[in-house]
Tab-separated table of C-alpha atoms in Angstrom:
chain	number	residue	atom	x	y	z
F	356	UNK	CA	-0.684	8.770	26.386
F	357	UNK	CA	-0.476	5.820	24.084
F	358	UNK	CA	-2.956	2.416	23.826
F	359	UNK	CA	-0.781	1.104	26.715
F	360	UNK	CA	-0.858	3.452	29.100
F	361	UNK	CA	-4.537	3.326	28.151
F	362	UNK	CA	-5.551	-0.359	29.067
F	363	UNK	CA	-3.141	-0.296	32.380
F	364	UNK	CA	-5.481	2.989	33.433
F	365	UNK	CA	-8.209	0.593	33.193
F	366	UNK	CA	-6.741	-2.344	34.425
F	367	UNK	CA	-5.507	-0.350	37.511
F	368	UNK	CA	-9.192	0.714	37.840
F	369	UNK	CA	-10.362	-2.238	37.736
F	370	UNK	CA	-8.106	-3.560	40.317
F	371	UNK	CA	-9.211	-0.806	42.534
F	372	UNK	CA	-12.760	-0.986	42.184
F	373	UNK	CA	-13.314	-4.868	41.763
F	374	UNK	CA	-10.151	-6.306	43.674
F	375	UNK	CA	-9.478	-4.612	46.899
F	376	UNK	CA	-11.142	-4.559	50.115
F	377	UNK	CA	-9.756	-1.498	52.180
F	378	UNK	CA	-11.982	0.732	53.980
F	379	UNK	CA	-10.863	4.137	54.390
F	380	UNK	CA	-12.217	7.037	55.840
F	381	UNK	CA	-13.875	9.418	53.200
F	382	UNK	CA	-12.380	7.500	50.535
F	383	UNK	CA	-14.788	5.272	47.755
F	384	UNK	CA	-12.044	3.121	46.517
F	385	UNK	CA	-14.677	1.539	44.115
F	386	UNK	CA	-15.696	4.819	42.850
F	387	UNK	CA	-11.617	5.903	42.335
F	388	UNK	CA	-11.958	2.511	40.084
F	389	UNK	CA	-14.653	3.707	38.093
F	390	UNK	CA	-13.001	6.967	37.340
F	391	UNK	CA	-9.642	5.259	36.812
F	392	UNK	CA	-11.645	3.166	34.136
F	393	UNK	CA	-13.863	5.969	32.247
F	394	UNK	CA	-10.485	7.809	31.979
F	395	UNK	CA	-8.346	4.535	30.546
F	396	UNK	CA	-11.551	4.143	28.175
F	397	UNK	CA	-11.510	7.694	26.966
F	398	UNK	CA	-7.858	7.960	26.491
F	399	UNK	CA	-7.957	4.809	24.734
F	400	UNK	CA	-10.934	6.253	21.953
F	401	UNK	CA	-8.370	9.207	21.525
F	402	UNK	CA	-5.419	7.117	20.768
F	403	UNK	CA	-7.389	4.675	18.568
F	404	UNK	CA	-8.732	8.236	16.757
F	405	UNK	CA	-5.629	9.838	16.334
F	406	UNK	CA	-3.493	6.422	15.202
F	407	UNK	CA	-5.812	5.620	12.597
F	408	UNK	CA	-6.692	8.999	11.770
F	409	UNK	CA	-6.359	10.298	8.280
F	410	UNK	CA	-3.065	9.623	6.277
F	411	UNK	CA	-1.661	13.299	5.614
F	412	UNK	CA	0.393	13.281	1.852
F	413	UNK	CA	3.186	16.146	0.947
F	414	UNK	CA	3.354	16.754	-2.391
F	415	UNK	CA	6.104	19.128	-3.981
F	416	UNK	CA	6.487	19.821	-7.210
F	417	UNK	CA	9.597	21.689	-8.864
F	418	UNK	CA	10.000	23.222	-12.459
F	419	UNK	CA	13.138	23.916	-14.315
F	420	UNK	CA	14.672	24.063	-17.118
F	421	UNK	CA	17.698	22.027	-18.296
F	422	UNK	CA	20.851	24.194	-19.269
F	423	UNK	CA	22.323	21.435	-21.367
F	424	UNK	CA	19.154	20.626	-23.750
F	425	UNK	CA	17.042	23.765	-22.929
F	426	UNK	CA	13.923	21.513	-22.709
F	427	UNK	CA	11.570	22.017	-19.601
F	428	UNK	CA	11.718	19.371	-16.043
F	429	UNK	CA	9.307	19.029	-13.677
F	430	UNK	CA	10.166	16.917	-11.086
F	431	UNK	CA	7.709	15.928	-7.950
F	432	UNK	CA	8.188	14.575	-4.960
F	433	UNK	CA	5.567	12.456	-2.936
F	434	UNK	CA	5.626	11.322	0.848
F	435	UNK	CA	2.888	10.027	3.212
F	436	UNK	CA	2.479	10.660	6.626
F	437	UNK	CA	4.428	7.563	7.921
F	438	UNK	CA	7.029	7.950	10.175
């Protein structure tokens, strides 16, 4: 779940618990609306974690030699972890 389907878990909770008055038998609506809420809260603490999270960086580095002038390449290759 992303930082969307975060903040409509709590806006749906919110709804729930604040908004409508339905009685049902055995059934807390408000308390659903809580729940609904801690849950879009949580979620959205995860996906705020792992979005901003640590950049990850690939290096590679390759060695060879050139056939024409004999002399020694090293050659390296750097990405970051954006997609």
């Amino acid at each position: 779940m992303r930082i969307g389907s975060s903040i409509a878990l709590i806006v749906i909770g919110a709804i729930v618990a604040f908004a409508l008055d339905i009685q049902l038998a055995g059934v807390d609506l408000r308390l659903i609306g809580y729940i609904l809420m801690a849950a879009g809260v949580v979620l959205l603490i995860i996906s705020l974690a792992v979005g901003f999270g640590g950049r990850r960086t690939t290096t590679t580095t390759r060695s060879g030699i050139d056939p024409a002038s004999g002399e020694q390449i090293t050659r390296q290759d750097r990405r970051d972890g954006t997609y």
